[in-house]
Every structure is written in C-alpha cells, then in structure tokens.
PDB file of C-alpha atoms in Angstrom:
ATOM      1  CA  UNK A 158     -50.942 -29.430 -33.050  1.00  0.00           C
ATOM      2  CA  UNK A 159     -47.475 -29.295 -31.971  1.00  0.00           C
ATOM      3  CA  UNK A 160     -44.871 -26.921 -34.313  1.00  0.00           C
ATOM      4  CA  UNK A 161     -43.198 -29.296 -36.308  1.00  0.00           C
ATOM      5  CA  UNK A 162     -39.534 -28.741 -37.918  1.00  0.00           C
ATOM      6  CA  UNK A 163     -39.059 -31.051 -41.765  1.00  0.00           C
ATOM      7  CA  UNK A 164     -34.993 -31.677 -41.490  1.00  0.00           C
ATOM      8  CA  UNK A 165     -33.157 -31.283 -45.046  1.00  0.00           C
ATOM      9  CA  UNK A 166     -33.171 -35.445 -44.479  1.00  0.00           C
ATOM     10  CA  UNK A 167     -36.896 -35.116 -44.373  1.00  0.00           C
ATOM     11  CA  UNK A 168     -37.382 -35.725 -40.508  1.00  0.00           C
ATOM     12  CA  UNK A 169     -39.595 -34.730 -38.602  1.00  0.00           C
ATOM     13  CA  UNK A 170     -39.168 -33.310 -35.468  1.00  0.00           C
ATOM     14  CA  UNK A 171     -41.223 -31.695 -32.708  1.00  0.00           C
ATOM     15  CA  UNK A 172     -40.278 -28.208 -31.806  1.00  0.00           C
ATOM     16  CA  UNK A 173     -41.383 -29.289 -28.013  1.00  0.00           C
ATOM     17  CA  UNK A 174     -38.669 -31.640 -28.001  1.00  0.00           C
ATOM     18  CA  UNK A 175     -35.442 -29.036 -28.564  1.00  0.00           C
ATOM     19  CA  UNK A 176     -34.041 -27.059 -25.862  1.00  0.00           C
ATOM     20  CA  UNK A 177     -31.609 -25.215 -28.189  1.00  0.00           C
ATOM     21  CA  UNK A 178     -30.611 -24.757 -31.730  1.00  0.00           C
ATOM     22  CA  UNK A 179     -26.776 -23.379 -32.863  1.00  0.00           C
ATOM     23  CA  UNK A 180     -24.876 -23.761 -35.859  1.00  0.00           C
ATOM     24  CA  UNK A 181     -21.496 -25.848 -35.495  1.00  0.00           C
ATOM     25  CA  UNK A 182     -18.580 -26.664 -37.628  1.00  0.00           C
ATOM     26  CA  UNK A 183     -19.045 -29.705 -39.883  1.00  0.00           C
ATOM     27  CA  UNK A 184     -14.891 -31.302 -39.514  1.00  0.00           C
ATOM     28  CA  UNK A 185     -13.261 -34.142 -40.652  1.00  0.00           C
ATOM     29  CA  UNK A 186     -10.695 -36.146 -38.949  1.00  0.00           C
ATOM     30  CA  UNK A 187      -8.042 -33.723 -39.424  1.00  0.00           C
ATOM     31  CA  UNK A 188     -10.560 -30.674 -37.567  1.00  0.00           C
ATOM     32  CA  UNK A 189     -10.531 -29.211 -41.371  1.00  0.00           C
ATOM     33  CA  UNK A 190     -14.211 -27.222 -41.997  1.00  0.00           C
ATOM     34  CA  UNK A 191     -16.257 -29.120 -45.065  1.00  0.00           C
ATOM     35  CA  UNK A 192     -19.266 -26.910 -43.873  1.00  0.00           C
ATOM     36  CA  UNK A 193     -21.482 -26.126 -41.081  1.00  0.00           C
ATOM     37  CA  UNK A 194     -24.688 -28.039 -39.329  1.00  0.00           C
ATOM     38  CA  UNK A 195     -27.860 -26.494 -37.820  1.00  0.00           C
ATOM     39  CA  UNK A 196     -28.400 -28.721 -34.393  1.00  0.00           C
ATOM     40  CA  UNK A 197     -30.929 -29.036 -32.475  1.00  0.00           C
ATOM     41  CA  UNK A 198     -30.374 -30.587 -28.657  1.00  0.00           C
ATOM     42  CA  UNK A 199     -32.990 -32.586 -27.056  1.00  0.00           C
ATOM     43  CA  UNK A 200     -32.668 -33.240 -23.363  1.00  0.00           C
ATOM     44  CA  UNK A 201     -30.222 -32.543 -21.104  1.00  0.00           C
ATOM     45  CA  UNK A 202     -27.284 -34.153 -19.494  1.00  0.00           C
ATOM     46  CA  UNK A 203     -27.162 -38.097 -20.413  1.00  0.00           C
ATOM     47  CA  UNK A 204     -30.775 -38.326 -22.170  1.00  0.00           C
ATOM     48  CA  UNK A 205     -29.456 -35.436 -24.770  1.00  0.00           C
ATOM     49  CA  UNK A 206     -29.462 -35.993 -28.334  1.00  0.00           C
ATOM     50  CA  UNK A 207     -28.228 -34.222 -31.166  1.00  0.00           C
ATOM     51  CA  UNK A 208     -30.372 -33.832 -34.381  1.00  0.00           C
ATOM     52  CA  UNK A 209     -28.719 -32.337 -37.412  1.00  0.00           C
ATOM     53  CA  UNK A 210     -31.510 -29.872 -38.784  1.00  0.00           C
ATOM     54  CA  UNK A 211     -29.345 -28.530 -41.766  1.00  0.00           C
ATOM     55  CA  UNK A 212     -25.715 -28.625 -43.350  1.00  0.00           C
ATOM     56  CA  UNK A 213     -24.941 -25.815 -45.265  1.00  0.00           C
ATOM     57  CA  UNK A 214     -21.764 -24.987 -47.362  1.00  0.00           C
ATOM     58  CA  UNK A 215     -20.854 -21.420 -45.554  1.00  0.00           C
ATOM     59  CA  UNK A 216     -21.828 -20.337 -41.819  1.00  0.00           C
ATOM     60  CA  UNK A 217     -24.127 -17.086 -43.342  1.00  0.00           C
ATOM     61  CA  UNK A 218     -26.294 -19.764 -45.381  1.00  0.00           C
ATOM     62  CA  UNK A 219     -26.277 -21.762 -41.870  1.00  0.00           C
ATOM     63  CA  UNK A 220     -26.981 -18.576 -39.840  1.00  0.00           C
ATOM     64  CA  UNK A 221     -30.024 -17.240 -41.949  1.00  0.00           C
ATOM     65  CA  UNK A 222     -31.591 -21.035 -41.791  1.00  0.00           C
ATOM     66  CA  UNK A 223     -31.212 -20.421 -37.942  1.00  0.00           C
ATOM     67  CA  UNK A 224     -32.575 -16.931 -37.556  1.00  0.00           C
ATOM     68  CA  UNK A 225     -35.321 -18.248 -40.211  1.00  0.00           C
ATOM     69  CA  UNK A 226     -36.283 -20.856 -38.218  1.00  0.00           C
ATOM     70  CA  UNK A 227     -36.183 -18.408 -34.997  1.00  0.00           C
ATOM     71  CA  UNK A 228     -38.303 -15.731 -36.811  1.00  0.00           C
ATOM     72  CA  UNK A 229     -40.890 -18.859 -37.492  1.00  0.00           C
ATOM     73  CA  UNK A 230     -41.163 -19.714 -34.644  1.00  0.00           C
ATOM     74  CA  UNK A 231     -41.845 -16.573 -33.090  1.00  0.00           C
ATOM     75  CA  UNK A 232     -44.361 -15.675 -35.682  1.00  0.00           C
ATOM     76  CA  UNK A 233     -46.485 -18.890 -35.519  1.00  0.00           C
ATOM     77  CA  UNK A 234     -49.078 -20.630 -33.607  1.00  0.00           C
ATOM     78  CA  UNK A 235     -49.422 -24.180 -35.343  1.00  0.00           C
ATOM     79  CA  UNK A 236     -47.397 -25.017 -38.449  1.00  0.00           C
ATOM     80  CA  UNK A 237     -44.692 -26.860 -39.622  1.00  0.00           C
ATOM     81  CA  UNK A 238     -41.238 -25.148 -41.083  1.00  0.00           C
ATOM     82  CA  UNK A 239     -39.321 -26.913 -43.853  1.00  0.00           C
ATOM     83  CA  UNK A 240     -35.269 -26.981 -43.717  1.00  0.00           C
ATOM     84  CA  UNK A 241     -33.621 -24.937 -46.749  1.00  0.00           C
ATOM     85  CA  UNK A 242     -32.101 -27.514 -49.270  1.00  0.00           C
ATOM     86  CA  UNK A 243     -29.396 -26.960 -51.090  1.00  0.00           C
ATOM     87  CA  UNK A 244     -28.323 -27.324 -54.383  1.00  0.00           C
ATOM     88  CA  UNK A 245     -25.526 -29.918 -55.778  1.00  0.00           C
ATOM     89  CA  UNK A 246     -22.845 -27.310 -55.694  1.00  0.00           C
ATOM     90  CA  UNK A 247     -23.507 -27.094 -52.017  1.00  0.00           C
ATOM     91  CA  UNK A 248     -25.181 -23.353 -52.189  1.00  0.00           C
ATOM     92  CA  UNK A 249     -28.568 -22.727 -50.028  1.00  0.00           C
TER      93      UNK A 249
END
C-alpha cells in the first residue's frame, strides 16, 4: 500500500505522486495575506500540478501541519495521514 495523504477537502492523494511540499501565502487580488496553504507539487515542468493539502489561519499552524506531515512520513511504512482541520474561527 502506497502512503496516502486525506486533504482538509477530504482528498486523497498518493504520497508517490508529490515531489515537494511548502507552505505559501493564501492572497487576494490586492496581494493582502487571508492565510496560508500547505501545497503539494506533482510533476515537474508543464505536467506539474498544485494540490492544496491545508489552509491555515497563521503560518506556525501551517508550519507544524508541514513538519507533522514530514515527521509521518519519516516514521511510517504504510498508512495514511489526515490534514489538521480547523475550527470556524479559522484556528488549527
């Protein structure tokens, strides 16, 4: 069995598939910050894809779900690891 990552959208997506994962500012139109997004990028060059993993409300709560994930993933054989949700008010 393949590691398997749930997204907070409840995806599903095959660790085999990502080549990195890194936190990014969420911005609007105007480049204001309304929170941050774990990514994951398949592929390279014109076959890459971006899958959003996780938003989060600060980069810290972003930053532990990344170093989470990391620390899973070096810790496990087989399994599958489950996003952090967050709450209404936007907290992890």
């Amino acid at each position: 069995m393949a590691k398997s990552i749930i997204t907070q959208d409840g995806d599903i997506v095959n660790y085999g598939n990502l080549v990195a994962i890194y936190v990014e500012d969420d911005l609007d139109d105007d480049e204001n910050v309304l929170g941050y997004e774990l990514l994951g990028l398949t592929g390279g060059g014109k076959d890459a894809d971006i899958i959003i993993l996780g938003r989060f409300s600060d980069a810290e709560s972003a930053l532990k779900a990344r170093y989470e994930l990391i620390c899973w993933l070096q810790s496990e054989a087989f399994g599958t690891f489950e996003m952090p949700k967050t709450d209404k008010g936007g907290d992890a």
